[in-house]
Coordinates of C-alpha atoms and ligand atoms in Angstrom, one line a residue:
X1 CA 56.0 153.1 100.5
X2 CA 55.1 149.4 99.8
X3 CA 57.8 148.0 97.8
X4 CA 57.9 144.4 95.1
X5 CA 60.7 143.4 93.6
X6 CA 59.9 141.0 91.1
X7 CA 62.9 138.0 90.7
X8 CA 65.2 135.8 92.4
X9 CA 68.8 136.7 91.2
X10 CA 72.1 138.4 91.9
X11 CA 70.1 141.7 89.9
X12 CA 67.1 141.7 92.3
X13 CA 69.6 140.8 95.4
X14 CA 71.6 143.8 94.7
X15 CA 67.8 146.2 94.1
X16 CA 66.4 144.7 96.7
X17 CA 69.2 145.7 99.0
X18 CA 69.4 149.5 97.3
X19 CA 66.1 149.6 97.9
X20 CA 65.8 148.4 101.5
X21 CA 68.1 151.2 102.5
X22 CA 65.9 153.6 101.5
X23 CA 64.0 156.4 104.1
X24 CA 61.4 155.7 101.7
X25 CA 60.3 152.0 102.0
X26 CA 58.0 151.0 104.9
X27 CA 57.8 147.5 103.6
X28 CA 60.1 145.5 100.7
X29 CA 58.6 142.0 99.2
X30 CA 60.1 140.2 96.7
X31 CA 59.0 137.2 95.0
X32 CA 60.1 134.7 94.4
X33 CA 63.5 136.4 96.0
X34 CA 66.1 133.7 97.7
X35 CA 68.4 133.0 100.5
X36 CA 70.4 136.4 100.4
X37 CA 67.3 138.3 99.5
X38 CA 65.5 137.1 102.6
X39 CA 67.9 139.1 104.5
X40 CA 66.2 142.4 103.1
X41 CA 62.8 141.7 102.1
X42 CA 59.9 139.7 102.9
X43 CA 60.0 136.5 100.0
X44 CA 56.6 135.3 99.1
X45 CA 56.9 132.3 96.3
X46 CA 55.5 133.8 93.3
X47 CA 57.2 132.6 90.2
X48 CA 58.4 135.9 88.4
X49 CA 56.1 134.9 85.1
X50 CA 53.2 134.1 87.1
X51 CA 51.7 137.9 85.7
X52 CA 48.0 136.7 87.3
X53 CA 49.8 135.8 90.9
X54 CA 51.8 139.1 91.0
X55 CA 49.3 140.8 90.1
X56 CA 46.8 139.8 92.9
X57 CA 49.5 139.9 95.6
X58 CA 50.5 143.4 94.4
X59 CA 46.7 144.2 94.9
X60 CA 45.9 142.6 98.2
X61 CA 49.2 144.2 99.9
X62 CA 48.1 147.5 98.1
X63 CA 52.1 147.6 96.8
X64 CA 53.4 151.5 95.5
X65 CA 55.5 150.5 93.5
X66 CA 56.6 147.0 91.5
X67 CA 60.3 146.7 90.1
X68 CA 60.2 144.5 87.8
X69 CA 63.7 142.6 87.3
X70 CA 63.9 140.2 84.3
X71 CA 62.3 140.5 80.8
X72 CA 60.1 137.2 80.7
X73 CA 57.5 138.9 83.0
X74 CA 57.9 142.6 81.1
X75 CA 57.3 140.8 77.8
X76 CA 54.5 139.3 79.2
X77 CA 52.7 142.0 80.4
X78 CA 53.3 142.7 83.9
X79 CA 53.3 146.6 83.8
X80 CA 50.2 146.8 81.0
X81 CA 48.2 144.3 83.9
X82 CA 49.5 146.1 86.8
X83 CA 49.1 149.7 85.3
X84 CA 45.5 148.5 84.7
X85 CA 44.5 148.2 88.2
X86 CA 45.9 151.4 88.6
X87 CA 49.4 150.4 90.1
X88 CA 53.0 151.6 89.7
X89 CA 55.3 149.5 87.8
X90 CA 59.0 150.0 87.3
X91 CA 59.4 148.9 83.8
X92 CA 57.8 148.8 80.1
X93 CA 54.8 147.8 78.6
X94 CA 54.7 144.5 76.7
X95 CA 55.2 146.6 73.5
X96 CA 57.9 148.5 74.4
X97 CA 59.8 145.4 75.8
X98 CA 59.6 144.1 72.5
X99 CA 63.0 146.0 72.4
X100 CA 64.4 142.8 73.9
X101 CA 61.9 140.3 73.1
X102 CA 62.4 140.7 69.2
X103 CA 65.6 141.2 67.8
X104 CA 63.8 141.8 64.7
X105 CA 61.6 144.9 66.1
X106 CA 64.9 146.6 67.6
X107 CA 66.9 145.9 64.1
X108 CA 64.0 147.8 62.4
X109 CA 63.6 150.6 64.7
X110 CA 67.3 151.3 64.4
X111 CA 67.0 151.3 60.4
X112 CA 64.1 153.3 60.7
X113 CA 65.3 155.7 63.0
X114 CA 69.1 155.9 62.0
X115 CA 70.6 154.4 65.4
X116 CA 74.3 153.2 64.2
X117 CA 73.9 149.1 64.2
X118 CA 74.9 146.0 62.2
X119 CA 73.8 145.4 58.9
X120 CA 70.8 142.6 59.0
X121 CA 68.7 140.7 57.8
X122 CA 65.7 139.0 58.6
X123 CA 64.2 135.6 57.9
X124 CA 61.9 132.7 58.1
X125 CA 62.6 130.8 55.7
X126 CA 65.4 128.9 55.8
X127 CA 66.7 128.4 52.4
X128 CA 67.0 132.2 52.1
X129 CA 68.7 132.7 55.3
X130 CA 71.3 130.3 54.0
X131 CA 71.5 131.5 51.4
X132 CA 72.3 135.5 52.6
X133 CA 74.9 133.8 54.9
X134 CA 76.2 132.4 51.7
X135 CA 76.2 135.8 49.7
X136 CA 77.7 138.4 52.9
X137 CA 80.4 135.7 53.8
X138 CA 82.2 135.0 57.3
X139 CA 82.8 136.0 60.1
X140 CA 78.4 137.2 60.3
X141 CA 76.3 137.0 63.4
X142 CA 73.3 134.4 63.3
X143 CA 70.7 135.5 66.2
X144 CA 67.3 133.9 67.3
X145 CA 64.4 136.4 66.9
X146 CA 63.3 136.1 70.3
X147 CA 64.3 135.2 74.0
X148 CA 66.0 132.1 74.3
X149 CA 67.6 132.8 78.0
X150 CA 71.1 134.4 76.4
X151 CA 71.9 131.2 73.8
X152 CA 70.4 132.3 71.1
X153 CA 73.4 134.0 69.5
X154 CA 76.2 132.2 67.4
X155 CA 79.1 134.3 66.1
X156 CA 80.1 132.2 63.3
X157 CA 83.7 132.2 62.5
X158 CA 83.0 130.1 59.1
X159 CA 80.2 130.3 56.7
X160 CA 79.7 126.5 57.4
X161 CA 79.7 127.5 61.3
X162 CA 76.7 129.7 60.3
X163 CA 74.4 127.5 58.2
X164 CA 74.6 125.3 61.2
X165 CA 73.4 128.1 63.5
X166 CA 70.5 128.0 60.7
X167 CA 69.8 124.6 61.1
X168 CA 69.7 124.2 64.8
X169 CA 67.4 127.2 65.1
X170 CA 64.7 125.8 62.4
X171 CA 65.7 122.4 61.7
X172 CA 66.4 121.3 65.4
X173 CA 63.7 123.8 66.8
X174 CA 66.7 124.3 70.0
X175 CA 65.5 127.8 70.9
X176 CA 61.7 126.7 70.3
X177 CA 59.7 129.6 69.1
X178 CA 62.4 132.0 70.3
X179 CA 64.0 130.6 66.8
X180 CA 61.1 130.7 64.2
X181 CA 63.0 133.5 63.0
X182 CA 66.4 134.6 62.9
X183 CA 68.2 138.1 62.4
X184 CA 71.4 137.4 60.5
X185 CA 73.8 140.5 60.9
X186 CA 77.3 141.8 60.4
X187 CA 79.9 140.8 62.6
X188 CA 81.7 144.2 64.5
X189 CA 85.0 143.8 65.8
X190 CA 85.9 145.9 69.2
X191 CA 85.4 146.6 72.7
X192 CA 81.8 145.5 74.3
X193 CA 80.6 148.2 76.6
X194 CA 77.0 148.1 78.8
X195 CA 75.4 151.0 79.1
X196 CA 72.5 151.9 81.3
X197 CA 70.0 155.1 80.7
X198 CA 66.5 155.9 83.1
X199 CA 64.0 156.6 80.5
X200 CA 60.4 157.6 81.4
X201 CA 58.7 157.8 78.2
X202 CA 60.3 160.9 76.8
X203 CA 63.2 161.9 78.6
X204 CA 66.3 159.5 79.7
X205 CA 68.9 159.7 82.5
X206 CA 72.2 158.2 81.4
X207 CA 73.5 155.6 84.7
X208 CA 77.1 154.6 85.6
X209 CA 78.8 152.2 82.5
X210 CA 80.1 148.8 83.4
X211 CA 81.6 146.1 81.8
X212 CA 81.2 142.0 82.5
X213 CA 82.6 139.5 81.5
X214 CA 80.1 137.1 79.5
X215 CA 82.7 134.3 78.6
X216 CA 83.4 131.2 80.5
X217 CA 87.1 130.8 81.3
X218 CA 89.9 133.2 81.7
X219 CA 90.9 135.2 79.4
X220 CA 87.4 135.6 78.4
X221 CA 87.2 132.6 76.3
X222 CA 85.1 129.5 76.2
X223 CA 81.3 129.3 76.3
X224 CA 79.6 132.4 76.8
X225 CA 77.4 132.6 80.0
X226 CA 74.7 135.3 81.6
X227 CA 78.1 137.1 83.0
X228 CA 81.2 135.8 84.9
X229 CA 81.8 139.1 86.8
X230 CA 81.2 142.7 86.1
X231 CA 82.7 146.3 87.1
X232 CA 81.7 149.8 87.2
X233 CA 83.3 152.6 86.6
X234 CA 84.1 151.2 82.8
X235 CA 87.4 153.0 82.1
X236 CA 86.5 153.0 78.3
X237 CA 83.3 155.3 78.9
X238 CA 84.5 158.7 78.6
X239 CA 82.1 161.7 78.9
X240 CA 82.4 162.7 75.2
X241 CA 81.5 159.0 74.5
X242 CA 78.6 158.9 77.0
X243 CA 77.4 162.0 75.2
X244 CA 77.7 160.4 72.1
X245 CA 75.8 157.7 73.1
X246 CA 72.9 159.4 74.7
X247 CA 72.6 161.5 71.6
X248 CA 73.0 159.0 68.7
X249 CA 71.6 155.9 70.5
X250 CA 69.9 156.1 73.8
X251 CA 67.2 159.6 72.5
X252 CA 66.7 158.3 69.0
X253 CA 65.3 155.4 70.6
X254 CA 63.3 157.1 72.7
X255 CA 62.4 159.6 70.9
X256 CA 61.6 156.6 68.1
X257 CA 59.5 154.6 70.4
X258 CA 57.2 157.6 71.8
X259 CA 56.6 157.9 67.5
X260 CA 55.8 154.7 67.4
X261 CA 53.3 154.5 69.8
X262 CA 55.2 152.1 72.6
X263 CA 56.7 154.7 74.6
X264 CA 59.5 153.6 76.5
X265 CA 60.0 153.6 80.5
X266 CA 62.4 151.9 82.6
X267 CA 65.7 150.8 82.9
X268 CA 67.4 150.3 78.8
X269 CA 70.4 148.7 78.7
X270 CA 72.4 148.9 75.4
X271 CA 74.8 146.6 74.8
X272 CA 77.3 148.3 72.4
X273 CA 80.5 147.7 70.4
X274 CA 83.2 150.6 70.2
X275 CA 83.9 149.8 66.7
X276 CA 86.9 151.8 64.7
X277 CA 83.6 153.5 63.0
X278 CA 81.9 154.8 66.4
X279 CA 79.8 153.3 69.2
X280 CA 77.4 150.8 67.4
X281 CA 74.2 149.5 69.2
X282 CA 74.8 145.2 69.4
X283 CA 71.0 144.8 71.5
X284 CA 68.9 146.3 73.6
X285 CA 67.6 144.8 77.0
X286 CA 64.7 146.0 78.8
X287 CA 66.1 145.3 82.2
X288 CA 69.3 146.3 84.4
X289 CA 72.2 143.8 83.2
X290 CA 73.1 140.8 85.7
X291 CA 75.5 141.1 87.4
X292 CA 76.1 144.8 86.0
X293 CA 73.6 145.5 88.3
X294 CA 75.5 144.2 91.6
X295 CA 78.2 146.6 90.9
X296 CA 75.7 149.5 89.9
X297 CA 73.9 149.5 93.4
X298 CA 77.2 149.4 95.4
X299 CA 78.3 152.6 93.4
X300 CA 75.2 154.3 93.9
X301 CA 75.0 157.1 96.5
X302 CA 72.0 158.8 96.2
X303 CA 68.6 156.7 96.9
X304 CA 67.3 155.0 94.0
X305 CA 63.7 155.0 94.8
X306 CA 62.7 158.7 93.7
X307 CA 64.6 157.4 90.5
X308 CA 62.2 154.5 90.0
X309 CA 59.5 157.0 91.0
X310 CA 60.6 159.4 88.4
X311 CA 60.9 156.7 85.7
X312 CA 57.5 156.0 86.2
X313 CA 56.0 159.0 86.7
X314 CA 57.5 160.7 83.8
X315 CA 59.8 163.1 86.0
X316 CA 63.1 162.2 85.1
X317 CA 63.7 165.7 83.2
X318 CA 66.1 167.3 85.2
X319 CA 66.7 164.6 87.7
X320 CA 70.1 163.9 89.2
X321 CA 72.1 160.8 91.0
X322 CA 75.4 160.7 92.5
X323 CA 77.8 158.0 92.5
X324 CA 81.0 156.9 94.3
X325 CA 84.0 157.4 92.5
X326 CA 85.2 154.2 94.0
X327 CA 85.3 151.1 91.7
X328 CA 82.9 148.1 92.5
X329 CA 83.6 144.7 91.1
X330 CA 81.5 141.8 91.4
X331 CA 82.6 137.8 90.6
X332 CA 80.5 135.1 89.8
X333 CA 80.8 132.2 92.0
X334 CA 79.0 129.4 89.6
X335 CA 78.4 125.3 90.2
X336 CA 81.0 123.5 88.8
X337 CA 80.2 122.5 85.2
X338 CA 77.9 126.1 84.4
X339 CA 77.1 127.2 82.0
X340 CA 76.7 123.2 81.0
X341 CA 74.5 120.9 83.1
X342 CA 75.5 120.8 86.9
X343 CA 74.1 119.6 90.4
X344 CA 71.9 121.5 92.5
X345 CA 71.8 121.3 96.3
X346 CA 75.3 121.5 97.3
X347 CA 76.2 123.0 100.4
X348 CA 77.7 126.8 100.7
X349 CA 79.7 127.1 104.1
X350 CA 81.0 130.8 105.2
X351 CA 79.4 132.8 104.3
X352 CA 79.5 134.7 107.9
X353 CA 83.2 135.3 107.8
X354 CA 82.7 137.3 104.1
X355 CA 82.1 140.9 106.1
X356 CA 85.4 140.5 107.9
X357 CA 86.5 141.3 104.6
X358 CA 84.4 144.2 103.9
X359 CA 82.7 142.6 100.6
X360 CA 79.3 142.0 100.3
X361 CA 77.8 138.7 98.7
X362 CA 74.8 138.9 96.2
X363 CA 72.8 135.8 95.8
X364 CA 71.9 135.0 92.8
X365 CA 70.9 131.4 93.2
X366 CA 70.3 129.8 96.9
X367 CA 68.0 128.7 99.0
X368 CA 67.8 128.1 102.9
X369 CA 67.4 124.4 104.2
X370 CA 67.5 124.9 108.3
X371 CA 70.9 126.9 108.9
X372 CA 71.9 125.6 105.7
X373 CA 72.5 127.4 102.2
X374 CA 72.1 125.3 99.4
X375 CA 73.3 126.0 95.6
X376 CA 70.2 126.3 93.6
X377 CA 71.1 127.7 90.1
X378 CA 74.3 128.2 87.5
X379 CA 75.3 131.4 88.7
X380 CA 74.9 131.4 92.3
X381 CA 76.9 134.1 94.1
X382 CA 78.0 137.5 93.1
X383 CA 81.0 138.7 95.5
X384 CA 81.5 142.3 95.3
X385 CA 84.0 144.7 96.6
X386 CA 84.6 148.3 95.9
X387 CA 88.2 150.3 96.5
X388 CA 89.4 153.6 95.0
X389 CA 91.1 151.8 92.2
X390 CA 89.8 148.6 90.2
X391 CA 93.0 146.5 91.4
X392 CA 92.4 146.8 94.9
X393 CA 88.7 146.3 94.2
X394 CA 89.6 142.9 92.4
X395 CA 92.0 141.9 95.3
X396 CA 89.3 142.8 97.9
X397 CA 86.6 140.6 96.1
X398 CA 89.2 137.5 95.6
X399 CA 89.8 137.9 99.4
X400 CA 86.2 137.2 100.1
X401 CA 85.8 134.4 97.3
X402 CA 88.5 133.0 99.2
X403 CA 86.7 132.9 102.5
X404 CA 83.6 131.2 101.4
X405 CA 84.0 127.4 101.3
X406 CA 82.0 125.7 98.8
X407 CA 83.7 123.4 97.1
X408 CA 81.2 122.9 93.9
X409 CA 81.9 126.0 92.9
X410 CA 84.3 128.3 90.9
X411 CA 85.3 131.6 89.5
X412 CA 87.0 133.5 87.2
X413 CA 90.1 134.7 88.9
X414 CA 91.0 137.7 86.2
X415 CA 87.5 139.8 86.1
X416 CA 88.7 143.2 85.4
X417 CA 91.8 142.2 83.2
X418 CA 91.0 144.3 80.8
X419 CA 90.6 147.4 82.7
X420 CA 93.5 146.9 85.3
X421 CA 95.7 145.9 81.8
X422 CA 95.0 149.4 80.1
Ligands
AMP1 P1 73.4 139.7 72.2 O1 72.6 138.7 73.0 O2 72.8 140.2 71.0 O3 74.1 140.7 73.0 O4 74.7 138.8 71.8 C1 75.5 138.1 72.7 C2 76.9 138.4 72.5 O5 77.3 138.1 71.1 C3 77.3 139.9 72.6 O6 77.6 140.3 73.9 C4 78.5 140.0 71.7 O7 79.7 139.5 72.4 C5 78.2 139.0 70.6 N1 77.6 139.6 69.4 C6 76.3 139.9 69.2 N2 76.1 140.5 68.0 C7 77.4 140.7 67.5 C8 77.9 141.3 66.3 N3 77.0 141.9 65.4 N4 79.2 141.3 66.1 C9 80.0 140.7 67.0 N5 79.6 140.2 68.1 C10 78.3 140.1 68.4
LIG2 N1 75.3 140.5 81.9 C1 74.5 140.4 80.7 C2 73.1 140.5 80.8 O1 72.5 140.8 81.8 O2 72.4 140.3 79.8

């Protein structure tokens, strides 16, 4: 098969290198791909939003199949176009991403549909937002409708912290569109947990859980980010919950969507909170979670291109994957000053010495300059490890973040804490 993985991150690093192990792939492209990626796949410098460019490259390479990694293309289209030329796209349709791309849509298919979730409410109007914030009290949740690249969601502590939220969102247009509108919702209190389901338009194959770490500093506080570090298996994903889940979250939704006429197919992630009262859905994303992912694909053991297939196709009924028992954790390495403003360019030296230590590195932001790699992004490294418990798997990835010399960076050095504390 003719293989195009659409993206240039840790996510489409760790695909890109599932998929290029796979019997089944003659030929892997990715675009816009980077440094790391170019060590499996052919990059070709496509912009993943530029739907018309993908589209005609897909065509003139006469592509199988097209993963499709982040949202912004998904909401844009890119399976509806591709499907239309009579292509196979991993992924959904613009209507059915709208799962992600309106907080909104996915609050009112939950009420509709009886999916355990916050309590919300939705506005455009100011005043009236203020003054539901006013009436439901702190700590509340103020969210921008749409995407807004992960920043578009303030837990408020104080009522006064939330009118701000309200403010900066219409008054101060900071999440531009993304914040014409706002979901304002209940505040749950408990352990985040991501979980990850196949779903091919009616039926849905639950993955492997895993956990990241979306704060900043240790001890998981500070600024939130895209994800610090991440592991997999997550010790607080029991069977009995993962059946819970798939039967009061993950097939309502489906089940919903297909009613609704914007079947779903793809990868969903739900993001959920294991509140005192149950699991309860926090959002859903239409894409693999980064760098959830990384540790996702190192788990894997059986090939994950008949499961992309399946999704597809609308085979998944039935359809099995095996994993390692083994743990897999993956740490960020970030430029200094992420998630704030920092320099681009910066060198990245040793890299080579990294498989002494039996890790493997994802890029997630680099690029090649002659035998150079250069820092191109936030997040721009994802070292992951796996070992038969999540302590040695934590020691084995901070033995390779130790090898690599790049000075503009840094880490958390506690990802798993949580986990390795239970
Ligand atoms: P989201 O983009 O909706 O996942 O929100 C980003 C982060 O905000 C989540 O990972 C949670 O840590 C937090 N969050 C979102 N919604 C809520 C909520 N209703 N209650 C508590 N925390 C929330
Ligand atoms: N790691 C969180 C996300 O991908 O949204």
């Amino acid at each position: 098969m003719r293989i195009l993985v659409v993206g240039g991150g840790g996510r489409e690093h760790a695909l890109c290198w599932a998929i290029a192990g796979s019997p089944l792939c003659d030929k892997l492209y990715c675009a816009p791909g980077n440094a790391g990626i170019a060590q499996d796949a052919e990059c070709v410098a496509i912009g993943a939003d530029d739907v018309d460019g993908l589209v005609a490259f897909a065509k003139d390479k006469d592509i199988d199949l097209v993963v499709v990694g982040p949202e912004g293309p998904l909401v844009l289209g890119l399976v509806d176009r591709l499907e239309a030329e009579n292509m196979r796209a991993f992924g959904p349709r613009a209507n059915a991403a709208m799962l992600e791309g309106s907080k909104g849509f996915m609050k009112d298919l939950c009420a509709r549909h009886g999916i355990a979730s916050a309590a919300y409410g939705r506005f455009t109007d100011a005043e009236a937002a203020k003054a539901y914030i006013r009436e439901q009290g702190a700590p509340i949740v103020v969210k921008a409708d749409g995407l807004a690249a992960g920043k578009g969601v303030t837990v408020a502590q104080t009522v006064d912290e939330a009118l701000s939220a309200v403010d900066q969102a219409m008054t101060d247009n900071a999440f531009g569109d993304a914040g014409a509108e706002l979901v304002i919702e209940e505040f749950l209190d408990g352990e985040e947990l991501s979980f990850f389901a196949l779903v091919d338009g009616t039926h849905a194959l639950p993955l492997a859980g895993a956990q990241d770490h979306k704060a900043v500093g240790e001890g998981d506080t500070g600024p939130n980010t895209g994800g610090m570090g991440a592991y997999s298996p997550a010790p607080s994903l029991t069977e009995e919950l993962e059946a819970e889940v798939m039967e009061n979250i993950i097939m309502p939704t489906v089940r919903g969507m297909a009613a609704d006429g914007c079947p779903y197919t793809g990868v969903l992630y739900a993001g959920l909170m294991l509140t005192k009262d149950g699991p309860k859905l926090l959002e859903y994303n239409v894409r693999f979670g980064d760098p959830e992912c990384q540790v996702l694909m190192m788990r894997l053991r059986s090939d994950i291109v008949p499961a992309l297939v399946a999704s597809c196709d609308g085979m998944l009924e039935s359809f099995d994957l095996r994993w390692m028992d083994d743990t897999a954790l993956t740490v960020v390495l970030a430029a200094n000053g992420y998630p704030g403003s920092y320099e681009k360019g910066t060198e990245i030296k040793g890299l080579d010495t990294v498989a002494e230590t039996g890790a493997m590195v994802f890029h997630a932001g680099t690029k090649a300059e002659g035998d150079k790699i250069l820092a191109t992004g936030g997040r721009v490294l994802n070292v992951t490890a796996y070992a038969p418990t999540i302590a040695e798997a934590q020691q084995n990835a901070y033995k390779a973040v130790d090898a690599i010399d790049w000075p503009d960076g840094f880490c958390r050095r506690d990802i798993g804490w949580r986990a390795i504390n239970r």
